[in-house]
JSON list of C-alpha atoms in Angstrom, two decimals:
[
{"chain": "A", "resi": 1400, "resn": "UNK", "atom": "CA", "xyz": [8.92, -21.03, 5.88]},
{"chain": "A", "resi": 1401, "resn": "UNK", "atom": "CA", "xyz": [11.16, -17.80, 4.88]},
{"chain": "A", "resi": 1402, "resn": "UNK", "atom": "CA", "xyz": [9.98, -14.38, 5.79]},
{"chain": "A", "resi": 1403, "resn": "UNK", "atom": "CA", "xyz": [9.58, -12.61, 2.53]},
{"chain": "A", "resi": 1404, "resn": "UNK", "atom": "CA", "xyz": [8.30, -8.70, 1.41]},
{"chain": "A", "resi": 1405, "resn": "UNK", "atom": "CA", "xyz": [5.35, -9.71, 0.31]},
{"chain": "A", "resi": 1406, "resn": "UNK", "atom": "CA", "xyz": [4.54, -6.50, -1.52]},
{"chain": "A", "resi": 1407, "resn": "UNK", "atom": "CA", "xyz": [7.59, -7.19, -4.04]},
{"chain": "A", "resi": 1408, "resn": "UNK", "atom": "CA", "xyz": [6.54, -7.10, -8.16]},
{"chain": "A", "resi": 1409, "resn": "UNK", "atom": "CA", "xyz": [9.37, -10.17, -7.94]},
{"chain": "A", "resi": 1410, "resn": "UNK", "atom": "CA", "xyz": [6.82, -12.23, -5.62]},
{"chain": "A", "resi": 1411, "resn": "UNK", "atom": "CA", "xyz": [4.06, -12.11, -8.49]},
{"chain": "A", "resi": 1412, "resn": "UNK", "atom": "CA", "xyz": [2.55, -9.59, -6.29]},
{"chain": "A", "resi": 1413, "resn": "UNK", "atom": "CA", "xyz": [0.82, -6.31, -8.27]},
{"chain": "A", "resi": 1414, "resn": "UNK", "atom": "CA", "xyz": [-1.30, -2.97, -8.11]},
{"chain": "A", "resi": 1415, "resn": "UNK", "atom": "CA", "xyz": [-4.58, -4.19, -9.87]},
{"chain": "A", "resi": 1416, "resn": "UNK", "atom": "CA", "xyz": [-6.17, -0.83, -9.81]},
{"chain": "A", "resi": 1417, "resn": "UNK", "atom": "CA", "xyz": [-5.27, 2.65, -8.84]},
{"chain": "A", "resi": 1418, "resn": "UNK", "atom": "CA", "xyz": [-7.99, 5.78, -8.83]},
{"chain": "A", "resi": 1419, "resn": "UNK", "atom": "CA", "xyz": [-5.24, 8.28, -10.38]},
{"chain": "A", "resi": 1420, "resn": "UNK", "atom": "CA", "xyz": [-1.74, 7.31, -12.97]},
{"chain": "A", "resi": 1421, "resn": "UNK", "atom": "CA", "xyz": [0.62, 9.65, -14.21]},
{"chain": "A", "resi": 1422, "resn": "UNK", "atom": "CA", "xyz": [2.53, 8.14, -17.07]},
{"chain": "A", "resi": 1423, "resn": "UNK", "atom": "CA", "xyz": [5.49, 9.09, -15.69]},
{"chain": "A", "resi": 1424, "resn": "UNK", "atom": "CA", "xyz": [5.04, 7.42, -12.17]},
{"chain": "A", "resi": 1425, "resn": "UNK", "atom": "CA", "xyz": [2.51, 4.87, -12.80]},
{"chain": "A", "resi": 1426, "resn": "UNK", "atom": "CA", "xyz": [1.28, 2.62, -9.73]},
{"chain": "A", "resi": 1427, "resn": "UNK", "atom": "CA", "xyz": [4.08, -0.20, -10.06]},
{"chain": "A", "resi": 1428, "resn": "UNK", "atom": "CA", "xyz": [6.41, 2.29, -9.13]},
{"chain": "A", "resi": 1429, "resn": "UNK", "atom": "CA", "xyz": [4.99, 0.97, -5.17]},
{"chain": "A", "resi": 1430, "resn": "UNK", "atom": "CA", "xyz": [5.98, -2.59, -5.18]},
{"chain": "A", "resi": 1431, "resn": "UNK", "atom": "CA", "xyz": [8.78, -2.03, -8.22]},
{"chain": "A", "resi": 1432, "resn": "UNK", "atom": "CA", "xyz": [11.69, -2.02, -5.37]},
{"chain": "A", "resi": 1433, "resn": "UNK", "atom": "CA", "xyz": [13.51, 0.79, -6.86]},
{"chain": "A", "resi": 1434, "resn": "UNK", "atom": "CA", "xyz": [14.19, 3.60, -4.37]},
{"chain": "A", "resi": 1435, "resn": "UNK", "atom": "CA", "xyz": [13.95, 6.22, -7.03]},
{"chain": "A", "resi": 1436, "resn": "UNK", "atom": "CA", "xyz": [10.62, 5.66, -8.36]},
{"chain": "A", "resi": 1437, "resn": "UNK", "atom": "CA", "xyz": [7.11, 6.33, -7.17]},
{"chain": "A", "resi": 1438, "resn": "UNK", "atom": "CA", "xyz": [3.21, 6.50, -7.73]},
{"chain": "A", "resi": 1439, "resn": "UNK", "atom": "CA", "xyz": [1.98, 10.02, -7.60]},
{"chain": "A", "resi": 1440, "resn": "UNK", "atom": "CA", "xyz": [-1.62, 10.95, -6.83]},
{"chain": "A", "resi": 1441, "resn": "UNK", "atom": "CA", "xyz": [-3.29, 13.74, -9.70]},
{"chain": "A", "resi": 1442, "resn": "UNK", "atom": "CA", "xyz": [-4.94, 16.25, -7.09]},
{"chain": "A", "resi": 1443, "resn": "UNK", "atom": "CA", "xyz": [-8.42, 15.58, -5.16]},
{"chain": "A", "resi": 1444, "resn": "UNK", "atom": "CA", "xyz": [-8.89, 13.14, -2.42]},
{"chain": "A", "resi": 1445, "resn": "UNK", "atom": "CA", "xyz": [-9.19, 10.25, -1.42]},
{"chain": "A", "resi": 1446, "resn": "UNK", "atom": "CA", "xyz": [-6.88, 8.65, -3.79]},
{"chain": "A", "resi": 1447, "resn": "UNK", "atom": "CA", "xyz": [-6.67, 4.90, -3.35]},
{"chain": "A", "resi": 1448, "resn": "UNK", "atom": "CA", "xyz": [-4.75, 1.51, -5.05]},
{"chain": "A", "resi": 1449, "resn": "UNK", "atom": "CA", "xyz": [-5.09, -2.30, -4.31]},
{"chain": "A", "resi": 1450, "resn": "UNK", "atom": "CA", "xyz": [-2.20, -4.74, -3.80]},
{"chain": "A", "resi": 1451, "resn": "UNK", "atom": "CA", "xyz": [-3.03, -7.85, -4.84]},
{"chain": "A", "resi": 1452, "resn": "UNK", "atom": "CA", "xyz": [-0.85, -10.66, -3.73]},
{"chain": "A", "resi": 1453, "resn": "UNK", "atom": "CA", "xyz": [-2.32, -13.93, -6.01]},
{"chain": "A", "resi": 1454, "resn": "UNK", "atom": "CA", "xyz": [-1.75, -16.28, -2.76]},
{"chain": "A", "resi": 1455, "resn": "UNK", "atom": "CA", "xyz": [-3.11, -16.18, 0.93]},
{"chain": "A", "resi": 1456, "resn": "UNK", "atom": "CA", "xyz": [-0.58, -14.22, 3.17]},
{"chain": "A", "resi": 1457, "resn": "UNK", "atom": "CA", "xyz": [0.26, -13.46, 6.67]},
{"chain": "A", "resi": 1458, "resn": "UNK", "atom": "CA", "xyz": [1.68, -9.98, 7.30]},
{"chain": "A", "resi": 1459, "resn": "UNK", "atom": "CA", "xyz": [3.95, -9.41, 10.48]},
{"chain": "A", "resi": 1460, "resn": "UNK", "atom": "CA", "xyz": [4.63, -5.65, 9.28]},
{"chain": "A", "resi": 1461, "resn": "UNK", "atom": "CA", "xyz": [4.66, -3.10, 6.27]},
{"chain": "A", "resi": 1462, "resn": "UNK", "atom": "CA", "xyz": [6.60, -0.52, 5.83]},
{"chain": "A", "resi": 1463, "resn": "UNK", "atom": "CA", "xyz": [5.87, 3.06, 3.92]},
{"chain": "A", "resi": 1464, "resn": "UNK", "atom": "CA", "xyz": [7.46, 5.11, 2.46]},
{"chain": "A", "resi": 1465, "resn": "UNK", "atom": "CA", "xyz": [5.09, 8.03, 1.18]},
{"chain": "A", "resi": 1466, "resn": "UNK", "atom": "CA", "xyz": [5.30, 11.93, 1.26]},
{"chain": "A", "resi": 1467, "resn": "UNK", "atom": "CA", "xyz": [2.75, 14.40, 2.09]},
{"chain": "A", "resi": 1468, "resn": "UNK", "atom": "CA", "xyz": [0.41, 11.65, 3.10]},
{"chain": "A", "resi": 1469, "resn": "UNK", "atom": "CA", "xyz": [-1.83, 13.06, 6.20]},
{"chain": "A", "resi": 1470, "resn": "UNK", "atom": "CA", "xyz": [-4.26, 10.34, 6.39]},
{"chain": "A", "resi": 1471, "resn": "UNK", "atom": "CA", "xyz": [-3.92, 6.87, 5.02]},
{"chain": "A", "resi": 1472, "resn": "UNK", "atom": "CA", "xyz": [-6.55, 4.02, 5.55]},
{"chain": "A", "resi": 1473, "resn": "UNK", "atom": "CA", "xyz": [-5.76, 0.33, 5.07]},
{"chain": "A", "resi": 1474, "resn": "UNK", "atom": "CA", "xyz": [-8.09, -2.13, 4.29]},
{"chain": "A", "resi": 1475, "resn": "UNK", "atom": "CA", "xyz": [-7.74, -5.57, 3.45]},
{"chain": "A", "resi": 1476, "resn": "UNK", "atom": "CA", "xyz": [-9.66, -9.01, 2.21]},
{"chain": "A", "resi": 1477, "resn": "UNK", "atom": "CA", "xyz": [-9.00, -12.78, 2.68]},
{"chain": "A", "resi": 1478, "resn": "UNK", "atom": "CA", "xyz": [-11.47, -12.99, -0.73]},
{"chain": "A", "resi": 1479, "resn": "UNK", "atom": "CA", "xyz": [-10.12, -14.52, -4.09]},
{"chain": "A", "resi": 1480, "resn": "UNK", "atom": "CA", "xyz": [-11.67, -11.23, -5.53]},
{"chain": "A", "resi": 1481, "resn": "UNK", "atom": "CA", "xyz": [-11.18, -7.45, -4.50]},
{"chain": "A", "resi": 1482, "resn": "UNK", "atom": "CA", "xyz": [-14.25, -7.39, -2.42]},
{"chain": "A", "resi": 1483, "resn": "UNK", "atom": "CA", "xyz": [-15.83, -7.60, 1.15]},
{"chain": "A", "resi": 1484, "resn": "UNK", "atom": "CA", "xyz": [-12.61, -5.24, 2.31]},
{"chain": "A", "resi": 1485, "resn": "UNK", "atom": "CA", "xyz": [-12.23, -4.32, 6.24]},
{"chain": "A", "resi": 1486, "resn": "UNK", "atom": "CA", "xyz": [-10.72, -1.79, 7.80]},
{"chain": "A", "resi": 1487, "resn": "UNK", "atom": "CA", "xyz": [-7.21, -2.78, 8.99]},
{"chain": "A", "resi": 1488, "resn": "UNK", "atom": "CA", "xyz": [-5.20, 0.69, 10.32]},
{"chain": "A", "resi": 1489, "resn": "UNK", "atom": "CA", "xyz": [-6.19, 3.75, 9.67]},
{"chain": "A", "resi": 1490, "resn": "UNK", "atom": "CA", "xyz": [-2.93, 6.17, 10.59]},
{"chain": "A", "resi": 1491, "resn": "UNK", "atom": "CA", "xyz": [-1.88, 9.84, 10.58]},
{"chain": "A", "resi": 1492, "resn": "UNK", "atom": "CA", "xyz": [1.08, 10.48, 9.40]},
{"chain": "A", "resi": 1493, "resn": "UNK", "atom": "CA", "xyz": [3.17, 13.25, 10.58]},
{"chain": "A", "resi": 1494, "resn": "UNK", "atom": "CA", "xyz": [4.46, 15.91, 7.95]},
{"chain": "A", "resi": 1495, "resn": "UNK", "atom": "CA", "xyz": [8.13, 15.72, 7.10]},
{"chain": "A", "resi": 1496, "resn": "UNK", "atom": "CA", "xyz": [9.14, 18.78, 5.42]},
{"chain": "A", "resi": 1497, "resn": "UNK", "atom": "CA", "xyz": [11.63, 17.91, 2.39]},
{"chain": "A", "resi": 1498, "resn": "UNK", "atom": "CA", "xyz": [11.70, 14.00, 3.04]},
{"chain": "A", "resi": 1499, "resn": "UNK", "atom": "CA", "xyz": [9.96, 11.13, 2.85]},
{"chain": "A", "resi": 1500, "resn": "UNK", "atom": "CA", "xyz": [7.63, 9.77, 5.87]},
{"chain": "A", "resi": 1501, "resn": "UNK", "atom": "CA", "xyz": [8.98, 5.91, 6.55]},
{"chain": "A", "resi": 1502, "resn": "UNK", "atom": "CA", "xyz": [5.79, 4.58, 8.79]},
{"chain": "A", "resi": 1503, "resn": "UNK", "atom": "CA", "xyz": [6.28, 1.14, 10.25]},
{"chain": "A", "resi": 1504, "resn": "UNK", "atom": "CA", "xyz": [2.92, -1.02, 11.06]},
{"chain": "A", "resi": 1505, "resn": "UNK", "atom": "CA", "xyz": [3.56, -3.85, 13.38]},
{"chain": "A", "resi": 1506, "resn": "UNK", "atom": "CA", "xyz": [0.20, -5.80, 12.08]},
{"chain": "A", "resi": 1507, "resn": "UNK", "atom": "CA", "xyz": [-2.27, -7.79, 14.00]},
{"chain": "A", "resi": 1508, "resn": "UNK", "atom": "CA", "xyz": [-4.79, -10.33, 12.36]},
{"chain": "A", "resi": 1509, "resn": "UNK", "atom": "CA", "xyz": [-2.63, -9.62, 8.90]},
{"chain": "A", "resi": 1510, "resn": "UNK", "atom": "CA", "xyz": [-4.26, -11.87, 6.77]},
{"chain": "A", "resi": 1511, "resn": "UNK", "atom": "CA", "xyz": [-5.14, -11.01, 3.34]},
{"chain": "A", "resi": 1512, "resn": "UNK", "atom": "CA", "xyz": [-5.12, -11.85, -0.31]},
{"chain": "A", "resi": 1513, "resn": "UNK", "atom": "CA", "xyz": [-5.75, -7.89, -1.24]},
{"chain": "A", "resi": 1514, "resn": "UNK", "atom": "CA", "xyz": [-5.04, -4.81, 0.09]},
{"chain": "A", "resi": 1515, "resn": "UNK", "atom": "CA", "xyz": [-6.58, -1.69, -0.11]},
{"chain": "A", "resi": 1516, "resn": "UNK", "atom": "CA", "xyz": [-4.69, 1.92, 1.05]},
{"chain": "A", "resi": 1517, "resn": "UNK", "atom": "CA", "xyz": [-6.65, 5.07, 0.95]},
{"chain": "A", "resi": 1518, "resn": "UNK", "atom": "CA", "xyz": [-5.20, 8.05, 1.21]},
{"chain": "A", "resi": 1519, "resn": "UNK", "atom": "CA", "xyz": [-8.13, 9.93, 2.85]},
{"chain": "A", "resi": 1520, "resn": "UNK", "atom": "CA", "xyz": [-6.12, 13.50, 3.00]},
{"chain": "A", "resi": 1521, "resn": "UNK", "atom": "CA", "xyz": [-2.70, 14.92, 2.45]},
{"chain": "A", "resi": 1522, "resn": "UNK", "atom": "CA", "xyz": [-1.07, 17.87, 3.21]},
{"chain": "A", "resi": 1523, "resn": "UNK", "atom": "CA", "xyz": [-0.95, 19.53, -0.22]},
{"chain": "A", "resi": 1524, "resn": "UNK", "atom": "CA", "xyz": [-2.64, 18.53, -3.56]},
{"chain": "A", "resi": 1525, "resn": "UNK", "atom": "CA", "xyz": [-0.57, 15.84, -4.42]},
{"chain": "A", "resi": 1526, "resn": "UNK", "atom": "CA", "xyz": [0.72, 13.03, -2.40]},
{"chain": "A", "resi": 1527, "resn": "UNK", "atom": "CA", "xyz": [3.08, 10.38, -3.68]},
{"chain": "A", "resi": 1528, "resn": "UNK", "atom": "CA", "xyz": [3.77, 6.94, -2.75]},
{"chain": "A", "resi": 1529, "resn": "UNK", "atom": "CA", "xyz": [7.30, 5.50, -3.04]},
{"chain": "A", "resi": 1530, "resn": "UNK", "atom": "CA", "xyz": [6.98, 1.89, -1.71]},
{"chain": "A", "resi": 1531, "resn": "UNK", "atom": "CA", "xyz": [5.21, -0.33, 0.34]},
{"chain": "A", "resi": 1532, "resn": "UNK", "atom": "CA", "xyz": [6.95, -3.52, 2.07]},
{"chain": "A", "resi": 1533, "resn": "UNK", "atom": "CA", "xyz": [5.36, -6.49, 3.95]},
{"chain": "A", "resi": 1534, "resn": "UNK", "atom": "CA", "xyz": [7.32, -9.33, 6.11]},
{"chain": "A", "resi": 1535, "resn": "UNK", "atom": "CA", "xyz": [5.23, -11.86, 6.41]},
{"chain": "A", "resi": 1536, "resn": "UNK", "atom": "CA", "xyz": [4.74, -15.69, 5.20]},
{"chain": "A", "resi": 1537, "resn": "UNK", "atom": "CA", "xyz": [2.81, -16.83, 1.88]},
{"chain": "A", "resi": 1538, "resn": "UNK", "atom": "CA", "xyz": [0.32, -18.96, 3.81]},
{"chain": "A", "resi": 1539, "resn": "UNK", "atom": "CA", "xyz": [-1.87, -20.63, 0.66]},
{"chain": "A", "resi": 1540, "resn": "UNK", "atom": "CA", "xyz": [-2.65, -20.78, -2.89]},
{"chain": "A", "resi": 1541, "resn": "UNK", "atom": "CA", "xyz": [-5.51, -19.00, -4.40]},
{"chain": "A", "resi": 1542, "resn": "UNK", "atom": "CA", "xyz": [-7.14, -22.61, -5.79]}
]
């Protein structure tokens, strides 16, 4: 089995809910692959969205890219519905004046069908979020 980003809109994968859209950068900006584009959160905190992948997967590592995230919480589920999440990481993210903050999560026990990212805190009123990858393996079908 290939290694594929698991988190890509061209794997069927998609953002089934998000607590805050702005038209302009709506929440598929995340998994859309486009460098340029991006979800934006709409003030107060925490701010949160769910990746759901339609399949069983096995993630080796994701990738961020956000900016002015301080505190992001990842939780995910092996469910076939968005419930019964655990926490997963829970990171802080160091403030990079001007550019974006590229975290890398080498993941352990990175089985899930959904996954949940909180961003408990940020270091202004808005945070945006401007992709999220995952290497990993498609292990199952949802059936």
């Amino acid at each position: 089995m290939r290694k594929v980003d698991l988190c890509s809109s061209s794997e069927g994968t998609e953002v089934i809910l998000a607590t805050s859209s702005d038209e302009k950068h709506p929440p598929e900006n995340i998994i859309d692959g486009n460098p340029e584009t991006f979800w934006t959160t709409t003030g107060m905190f925490p701010q949160e969205f769910i990746i759901c992948f339609h399949k069983h997967v096995k993630i080796e590592k994701l990738v961020i890219q956000s900016y002015l995230v301080r505190t992001l919480r990842i939780e995910k589920t092996t469910s076939k519905e968005p419930f019964d999440f655990e926490q997963w990481v829970e990171i802080d993210l160091v403030h990079t004046e001007g550019q974006l903050q590229n975290e890398e999560i080498v993941a352990r026990d990175g089985y899930a069908t959904f996954l949940r990212f909180i961003i408990v805190s940020a270091f202004d009123h808005f945070a945006s979020v401007h992709s999220i990858s995952a290497e990993g393996l498609a292990v199952s079908s949802l059936s």
